[in-house]
Amino acid sequence: MAPEFLEIVPAKKVATEQKHNLAEAERIRRMVALHGSPLLILDCDAVRRQYRALQRALPGVDLHYAIKPLPNAAVVATLREEGAFFDLATNGEVDLVSEAGIEPSRTIHTHPIKRDSDIRYAMEYGCNTFVLDNPDELKKFIPYARKAKLLLRLSFRSPDAKVDLSKKFGCSQEAALPLLKQAAEYGIRVVGLSFHVGSQALDPAKHVEAITACATIVQQAREQGLPKLEIVDIGGGFPVDYVDDVQPINTFCAPIRAALATLPAGTRLIAEPGRFIAAPAMTAVATVMGKSMRDGRWWYYMDDGVYGSYSGRIFDHAQYPIDSLDFFGERSPSVLAGPTCDSIDVIEDNIMLPELECGALIVGRMMGAYTSATATEFNFFKKADIVVINERVGEDCDVLPLMA
Ligand SMILES: *Cc1c(COP(=O)(O)O)cnc(C)c1O
């Protein structure tokens, strides 16, 4: 139905394309009438679109969706249909893919620090590929040496990334060969290298630097007669447009493709995209519960905030494209706050909004990654429900399509 709404409009254009917006606004209103507020609308078409875009940008790379940013069964099912692989880190994530019937050989477990019980839990499911970055973690695999395959995670610091994931995990390049030797002595198979340069990377330079360093280590391992490193896993970090523009994914990946081409032929290439697949897939809708003029500015108190879906404002340092659903009227600098009694619960303290009434709807875009996943129920404000649309390709649904 209504195929004209299937057209994809980039998030930041939404505010200006009011004609398009009216139809979408009506749909959002209907969804809130049906499902309540606050609401998160999860569009599986956006998941498909992102997966395919990254696949085109990284041909020959197996994309393991990192479950962490949006651990959701519909996302897993959608990606399964697309032929994706999965990246797990915890027992809960093992349960999610196991319940979705994902073939264990399509999964890897990438948490560098695990309890013995975590290793056994993943292996009981059938996931046998793990990640390590230190000698103590290596020793944990002595009992599983026959079955387990390991990737050695390296650290490449990215002070520029919004979330520098190489600060907490990964060994130095100097530590790599000694660890590989130690593994060989224990009879533990380390089959490849991995890294994560940091989430929402603004340019691909760190990925390229890391791939180049991996190529050197692969070469050195070969020269020293160590078992062949046949996998290079380039992690996640692929950026999306929030309030600021980032490079289109194909442009971002061009130097990465060139760097990957320098690895020995036959190397299995893996990436672990999380944010890139999840972020555009969810749209948050919240309702203004009350308003107050404070120091010359309207404060709007919504039923969702930084303790809820907007938790990524704090944990993920993300700034989302946010607007009121009523986009007409003169705008003035306003404050958008969450519902809790805590003063930190402010989403935006200087956002241009038309004057809103209680009951007005506020829409946050690009809110699929690190949002509901990190939400709390502080002050007994329930987390927003997630309603899924476009679960099946070409689904005939009249609450369809949000522009992601
Ligand atoms: C969080 C995480 C990812 C996903 O990172 P994005 O930046 O969201 O793509 C991938 N791999 C590992 C090991 C992670 O911890």
Coordinates of C-alpha atoms and ligand atoms in Angstrom, one line a residue:
M1 CA 0.0 0.0 0.0
A2 CA 1.0 3.6 -0.6
P3 CA 4.3 2.8 -2.2
E4 CA 5.2 6.5 -2.4
F5 CA 6.0 6.4 1.3
L6 CA 8.5 3.7 0.8
E7 CA 10.9 6.4 -0.5
I8 CA 13.8 6.9 1.8
V9 CA 14.6 10.4 3.0
P10 CA 17.7 11.0 5.0
A11 CA 16.9 11.9 8.6
K12 CA 18.2 15.4 8.5
K13 CA 16.1 16.3 5.5
V14 CA 12.9 15.3 7.3
A15 CA 12.4 18.6 9.0
T16 CA 12.5 20.4 5.6
E17 CA 10.4 18.1 3.6
Q18 CA 7.1 19.0 5.2
K19 CA 4.9 17.6 2.5
H20 CA 6.3 14.2 3.0
N21 CA 6.3 14.7 6.7
L22 CA 2.6 15.2 6.9
A23 CA 1.8 11.7 5.8
E24 CA 4.5 10.3 8.0
A25 CA 3.3 12.4 11.0
E26 CA -0.2 11.0 10.5
R27 CA 1.2 7.4 10.6
I28 CA 3.2 8.1 13.7
R29 CA 0.2 9.6 15.5
R30 CA -1.8 6.5 14.6
M31 CA 1.0 4.2 15.9
V32 CA 1.0 6.0 19.2
A33 CA -2.8 5.9 19.4
L34 CA -2.5 2.1 18.9
H35 CA 0.5 1.3 21.0
G36 CA 0.9 4.1 23.5
S37 CA 3.8 6.4 24.5
P38 CA 6.7 6.4 24.8
L39 CA 7.2 4.2 21.8
L40 CA 10.1 3.0 19.7
I41 CA 9.3 2.1 16.1
L42 CA 11.6 -0.5 14.7
D43 CA 11.7 -0.7 10.9
C44 CA 13.2 -3.9 9.6
D45 CA 13.5 -2.4 6.2
A46 CA 16.1 0.0 7.6
V47 CA 18.0 -3.0 8.9
R48 CA 17.9 -4.7 5.5
R49 CA 18.9 -1.5 3.8
Q50 CA 21.9 -0.9 6.1
Y51 CA 23.1 -4.5 5.9
R52 CA 23.0 -4.4 2.2
A53 CA 24.7 -1.1 1.9
L54 CA 27.6 -2.3 4.1
Q55 CA 27.8 -5.5 2.2
R56 CA 28.2 -3.6 -1.0
A57 CA 30.8 -1.4 0.6
L58 CA 32.8 -4.3 1.9
P59 CA 32.4 -7.1 -0.6
G60 CA 34.0 -10.4 0.5
V61 CA 33.7 -9.4 4.2
D62 CA 31.4 -11.6 6.4
L63 CA 29.3 -9.2 8.4
H64 CA 28.7 -10.4 11.9
Y65 CA 26.0 -8.2 13.4
A66 CA 27.1 -7.1 16.9
I67 CA 24.0 -7.7 19.0
K68 CA 25.0 -5.2 21.8
P69 CA 23.5 -2.0 20.4
L70 CA 20.1 -3.4 19.6
P71 CA 19.5 -6.9 21.1
N72 CA 16.2 -7.6 19.4
A73 CA 14.7 -10.8 18.0
A74 CA 13.2 -9.0 14.9
V75 CA 16.5 -7.6 14.0
V76 CA 18.2 -11.0 14.4
A77 CA 15.4 -12.6 12.3
T78 CA 15.7 -9.9 9.6
L79 CA 19.5 -10.3 9.4
R80 CA 19.2 -14.1 9.3
E81 CA 17.1 -13.8 6.2
E82 CA 19.8 -11.6 4.7
G83 CA 22.4 -14.2 5.3
A84 CA 24.2 -12.3 8.0
F85 CA 26.6 -13.7 10.7
F86 CA 26.4 -12.7 14.4
D87 CA 28.8 -11.3 17.0
L88 CA 28.0 -12.3 20.6
A89 CA 29.5 -11.2 23.8
T90 CA 27.3 -12.5 26.7
N91 CA 25.1 -15.4 27.6
G92 CA 21.9 -13.3 27.0
E93 CA 23.1 -12.7 23.4
V94 CA 23.8 -16.4 23.0
D95 CA 20.2 -17.1 24.1
L96 CA 18.9 -14.5 21.6
V97 CA 20.6 -16.1 18.6
S98 CA 19.9 -19.6 19.8
E99 CA 16.2 -18.9 20.2
A100 CA 16.2 -17.4 16.7
G101 CA 17.6 -20.7 15.3
I102 CA 20.9 -19.2 14.1
E103 CA 23.4 -21.8 13.0
P104 CA 26.2 -21.6 15.7
S105 CA 28.9 -21.7 13.0
R106 CA 27.6 -18.3 11.9
T107 CA 28.5 -16.8 15.3
I108 CA 31.6 -15.7 17.0
H109 CA 32.0 -14.7 20.7
T110 CA 34.0 -11.5 21.0
H111 CA 34.1 -10.6 24.6
P112 CA 37.8 -10.5 25.5
I113 CA 37.1 -11.3 29.2
K114 CA 35.0 -14.3 30.1
R115 CA 34.2 -16.5 33.0
D116 CA 34.7 -20.3 32.5
S117 CA 31.0 -20.6 32.7
D118 CA 30.5 -18.1 29.9
I119 CA 32.9 -20.1 27.7
R120 CA 31.0 -23.3 28.4
Y121 CA 27.6 -21.6 27.8
A122 CA 28.6 -20.4 24.3
M123 CA 30.2 -23.8 23.5
E124 CA 27.1 -25.7 24.6
Y125 CA 25.2 -23.6 22.1
G126 CA 27.9 -24.5 19.5
C127 CA 29.8 -21.2 19.2
N128 CA 33.5 -22.2 19.3
T129 CA 35.3 -19.0 18.1
F130 CA 36.4 -16.7 20.9
V131 CA 38.5 -13.6 21.4
L132 CA 41.4 -13.1 23.8
D133 CA 43.9 -10.3 24.5
N134 CA 46.0 -11.5 27.5
P135 CA 47.8 -14.5 28.9
D136 CA 45.3 -15.1 31.7
E137 CA 42.5 -15.3 29.2
L138 CA 44.6 -17.7 27.1
K139 CA 45.0 -20.1 30.0
K140 CA 41.2 -20.3 30.4
F141 CA 41.2 -22.2 27.0
I142 CA 43.6 -24.9 28.0
P143 CA 40.6 -27.3 28.8
Y144 CA 39.0 -26.4 25.5
A145 CA 42.0 -26.5 23.3
R146 CA 40.6 -29.3 21.1
K147 CA 37.5 -27.4 20.1
A148 CA 38.1 -23.7 20.6
K149 CA 39.4 -21.3 18.0
L150 CA 40.6 -18.0 19.1
L151 CA 41.1 -14.5 17.6
L152 CA 43.8 -12.3 19.2
R153 CA 42.4 -8.8 19.7
L154 CA 44.8 -6.0 19.2
S155 CA 44.5 -2.4 20.5
F156 CA 44.6 0.6 18.4
R157 CA 43.7 3.7 20.3
S158 CA 41.2 6.2 18.8
P159 CA 41.0 9.2 20.9
D160 CA 38.8 10.8 18.2
A161 CA 36.2 8.1 18.1
K162 CA 33.1 8.9 20.2
V163 CA 33.6 5.7 22.1
D164 CA 37.3 4.5 22.2
L165 CA 37.0 0.7 22.5
S166 CA 40.7 0.1 22.4
K167 CA 41.2 1.7 25.7
K168 CA 39.6 -1.1 27.6
F169 CA 40.5 -4.1 25.5
G170 CA 43.1 -5.4 23.1
C171 CA 46.8 -6.2 23.5
S172 CA 49.7 -4.0 22.1
Q173 CA 51.3 -5.0 18.8
E174 CA 54.5 -5.9 20.7
A175 CA 52.5 -8.4 22.9
A176 CA 51.0 -10.2 19.9
L177 CA 53.8 -12.5 18.9
P178 CA 54.7 -13.6 22.5
L179 CA 51.0 -14.4 23.0
L180 CA 50.8 -16.4 19.8
K181 CA 53.9 -18.4 20.8
Q182 CA 52.4 -19.1 24.2
A183 CA 49.2 -20.3 22.6
A184 CA 51.1 -22.6 20.3
E185 CA 52.9 -24.1 23.4
Y186 CA 49.6 -24.8 25.0
G187 CA 48.3 -26.3 21.9
I188 CA 45.5 -23.7 21.6
R189 CA 44.6 -22.6 18.1
V190 CA 44.7 -18.9 17.5
V191 CA 43.4 -18.6 14.0
G192 CA 43.3 -14.9 13.4
L193 CA 43.4 -11.3 14.6
S194 CA 40.7 -8.8 15.5
F195 CA 40.4 -5.3 16.7
H196 CA 37.8 -2.6 17.3
V197 CA 39.0 0.9 16.6
G198 CA 36.1 2.6 18.4
S199 CA 32.5 3.3 17.7
Q200 CA 31.2 6.0 15.3
A201 CA 34.7 6.4 13.8
L202 CA 34.7 9.7 11.9
D203 CA 37.2 8.6 9.3
P204 CA 38.6 5.3 8.2
A205 CA 42.3 6.0 9.0
K206 CA 42.3 3.9 12.2
H207 CA 40.8 0.9 10.4
V208 CA 43.5 1.2 7.7
E209 CA 46.3 1.6 10.2
A210 CA 45.0 -1.4 12.1
I211 CA 44.6 -3.6 9.0
T212 CA 48.2 -2.7 8.0
A213 CA 49.5 -3.6 11.4
C214 CA 47.6 -6.9 11.2
A215 CA 49.2 -7.6 7.9
T216 CA 52.6 -7.2 9.5
I217 CA 51.8 -9.5 12.4
V218 CA 50.4 -12.2 10.0
Q219 CA 53.6 -12.0 8.1
Q220 CA 55.8 -12.1 11.2
A221 CA 53.9 -15.1 12.6
R222 CA 54.5 -16.9 9.3
E223 CA 58.2 -16.1 9.4
Q224 CA 58.4 -17.5 12.9
G225 CA 56.7 -20.7 11.9
L226 CA 53.6 -20.1 14.0
P227 CA 50.3 -21.5 13.0
K228 CA 48.7 -19.6 10.1
L229 CA 46.5 -16.6 10.9
E230 CA 43.7 -17.0 8.5
I231 CA 41.1 -14.6 9.8
V232 CA 41.3 -10.8 10.1
D233 CA 38.3 -9.3 11.9
I234 CA 38.1 -5.5 11.5
G235 CA 35.5 -5.0 14.2
G236 CA 32.8 -2.3 14.1
G237 CA 32.9 1.5 14.2
F238 CA 31.1 2.2 10.9
P239 CA 29.5 5.6 11.4
V240 CA 26.0 6.9 10.8
D241 CA 24.6 10.4 10.3
Y242 CA 23.2 11.8 13.5
V243 CA 23.1 15.6 13.8
D244 CA 26.4 15.8 11.9
D245 CA 27.2 14.4 8.5
V246 CA 29.6 11.5 8.2
Q247 CA 31.1 10.1 5.0
P248 CA 28.8 7.9 3.0
I249 CA 29.5 4.3 3.8
N250 CA 30.9 3.5 0.4
T251 CA 33.4 6.4 0.6
F252 CA 34.3 5.5 4.2
C253 CA 35.0 1.9 3.2
A254 CA 37.1 2.6 0.1
P255 CA 40.4 2.9 1.8
I256 CA 39.5 -0.1 4.0
R257 CA 38.9 -2.2 0.9
A258 CA 42.3 -1.1 -0.4
A259 CA 44.0 -2.1 2.9
L260 CA 42.2 -5.4 3.0
A261 CA 43.5 -6.2 -0.5
T262 CA 47.0 -6.2 0.9
L263 CA 46.3 -9.2 3.2
P264 CA 47.4 -12.6 2.0
A265 CA 45.0 -14.2 -0.5
G266 CA 42.6 -16.6 1.1
T267 CA 42.4 -14.6 4.4
R268 CA 38.8 -14.8 5.7
L269 CA 37.6 -11.3 6.4
I270 CA 35.1 -10.4 9.1
A271 CA 33.5 -7.2 10.3
E272 CA 31.3 -6.7 13.4
P273 CA 29.0 -3.8 12.6
G274 CA 26.6 -2.8 15.3
R275 CA 25.6 0.8 15.2
F276 CA 25.7 1.1 11.4
I277 CA 23.0 -1.6 11.1
A278 CA 20.9 -0.7 14.2
A279 CA 20.9 3.1 14.4
P280 CA 18.7 4.1 11.5
A281 CA 16.3 1.3 12.3
M282 CA 14.5 2.9 15.3
T283 CA 12.5 6.1 15.7
A284 CA 11.5 7.2 19.2
V285 CA 8.2 8.9 19.9
A286 CA 7.6 10.6 23.2
T287 CA 4.8 12.7 24.6
V288 CA 5.0 16.1 26.3
M289 CA 3.6 15.5 29.8
G290 CA 3.9 19.1 31.0
K291 CA 5.5 22.5 30.2
S292 CA 6.9 25.3 32.1
M293 CA 8.4 28.7 31.2
R294 CA 11.7 29.0 33.1
D295 CA 14.1 31.8 32.6
G296 CA 12.5 32.9 29.3
R297 CA 12.5 29.4 27.8
W298 CA 9.9 26.7 27.4
W299 CA 10.8 23.6 29.2
Y300 CA 8.9 20.5 27.9
Y301 CA 8.8 17.5 30.1
M302 CA 8.4 14.3 28.1
D303 CA 7.5 10.7 29.1
D304 CA 11.0 9.5 27.9
G305 CA 14.4 10.8 28.8
V306 CA 18.0 10.1 29.4
Y307 CA 17.2 7.3 31.9
G308 CA 15.1 5.7 29.1
S309 CA 15.4 5.6 25.3
Y310 CA 17.6 8.7 25.4
S311 CA 20.2 7.0 27.6
G312 CA 22.6 7.1 24.6
R313 CA 22.8 10.9 25.2
I314 CA 24.8 10.0 28.3
F315 CA 26.4 6.6 27.7
D316 CA 27.0 6.8 23.9
H317 CA 27.6 10.6 23.7
A318 CA 25.1 10.6 20.8
Q319 CA 23.1 13.6 19.7
Y320 CA 20.0 12.6 17.8
P321 CA 18.0 14.5 15.2
I322 CA 14.9 15.4 17.3
D323 CA 11.9 17.4 16.3
S324 CA 8.3 17.9 17.3
L325 CA 5.7 16.2 15.2
D326 CA 3.9 19.5 14.9
F327 CA 6.5 21.3 12.8
F328 CA 4.6 24.4 11.9
G329 CA 4.8 27.7 13.9
E330 CA 7.5 30.0 15.0
R331 CA 10.3 28.3 16.7
S332 CA 12.2 29.5 19.7
P333 CA 15.1 28.0 21.8
S334 CA 13.5 25.4 24.2
V335 CA 14.5 22.7 26.6
L336 CA 13.5 19.0 26.2
A337 CA 13.6 17.2 29.5
G338 CA 12.8 13.6 30.6
P339 CA 10.2 12.6 33.1
T340 CA 12.4 11.7 36.1
C341 CA 12.9 13.9 39.2
D342 CA 16.7 14.1 38.4
S343 CA 18.1 17.3 37.0
I344 CA 20.5 15.4 34.7
D345 CA 17.5 14.2 32.8
V346 CA 17.6 16.8 30.1
I347 CA 17.9 15.6 26.5
E348 CA 18.4 19.0 24.8
D349 CA 18.8 22.3 26.5
N350 CA 18.8 24.5 23.4
I351 CA 16.5 23.1 20.7
M352 CA 14.5 25.2 18.3
L353 CA 10.8 24.2 18.7
P354 CA 7.4 25.7 18.0
E355 CA 5.4 26.3 21.1
L356 CA 4.0 22.9 22.1
E357 CA 1.0 21.9 24.1
C358 CA 0.7 19.0 26.6
G359 CA 0.2 15.8 24.6
A360 CA 2.4 17.0 21.7
L361 CA 4.6 14.3 20.2
I362 CA 8.4 14.5 20.0
V363 CA 10.2 12.3 17.4
G364 CA 13.8 11.2 17.8
R365 CA 15.5 9.7 14.7
M366 CA 18.4 7.4 14.3
M367 CA 17.6 5.9 17.7
G368 CA 18.3 2.2 17.1
A369 CA 21.8 1.9 18.5
Y370 CA 22.7 2.1 22.2
T371 CA 19.3 3.5 23.2
S372 CA 16.8 1.1 24.6
A373 CA 19.7 -1.3 25.1
T374 CA 21.0 0.9 27.8
A375 CA 17.7 2.3 29.1
T376 CA 16.7 2.0 32.8
E377 CA 13.4 2.2 34.6
F378 CA 14.6 4.7 37.1
N379 CA 11.8 6.4 39.1
F380 CA 9.5 3.6 37.8
F381 CA 9.2 5.1 34.4
K382 CA 8.7 2.1 32.1
K383 CA 11.0 1.6 29.2
A384 CA 9.4 2.5 25.8
D385 CA 7.8 -0.5 24.1
I386 CA 9.3 -1.5 20.8
V387 CA 6.8 -2.0 17.9
V388 CA 8.2 -3.7 14.8
I389 CA 7.2 -2.8 11.3
N390 CA 8.1 -4.3 7.9
E391 CA 9.1 -7.6 9.4
R392 CA 8.5 -9.3 6.1
V393 CA 9.8 -7.9 2.9
G394 CA 7.0 -6.0 1.1
E395 CA 4.7 -6.4 4.0
D396 CA 1.3 -4.8 3.3
C397 CA 0.8 -2.7 6.3
D398 CA -0.9 0.7 6.6
V399 CA 1.2 1.9 9.5
L400 CA 4.2 1.6 7.3
P401 CA 7.0 3.3 6.5
L402 CA 8.8 5.7 8.5
M403 CA 11.6 7.5 6.9
A404 CA 14.8 6.5 8.5
Ligands
LIG1 C1 30.3 -2.9 20.5 C2 31.1 -3.8 19.7 C3 30.9 -3.8 18.3 C4 29.9 -2.9 17.6 O1 30.5 -1.7 17.4 P1 29.8 -0.5 16.5 O2 30.7 0.6 16.7 O3 28.5 -0.3 17.1 O4 29.7 -1.0 15.1 C5 31.6 -4.8 17.6 N1 32.5 -5.6 18.2 C6 32.7 -5.5 19.5 C7 33.7 -6.5 20.1 C8 32.0 -4.6 20.3 O5 32.3 -4.6 21.6

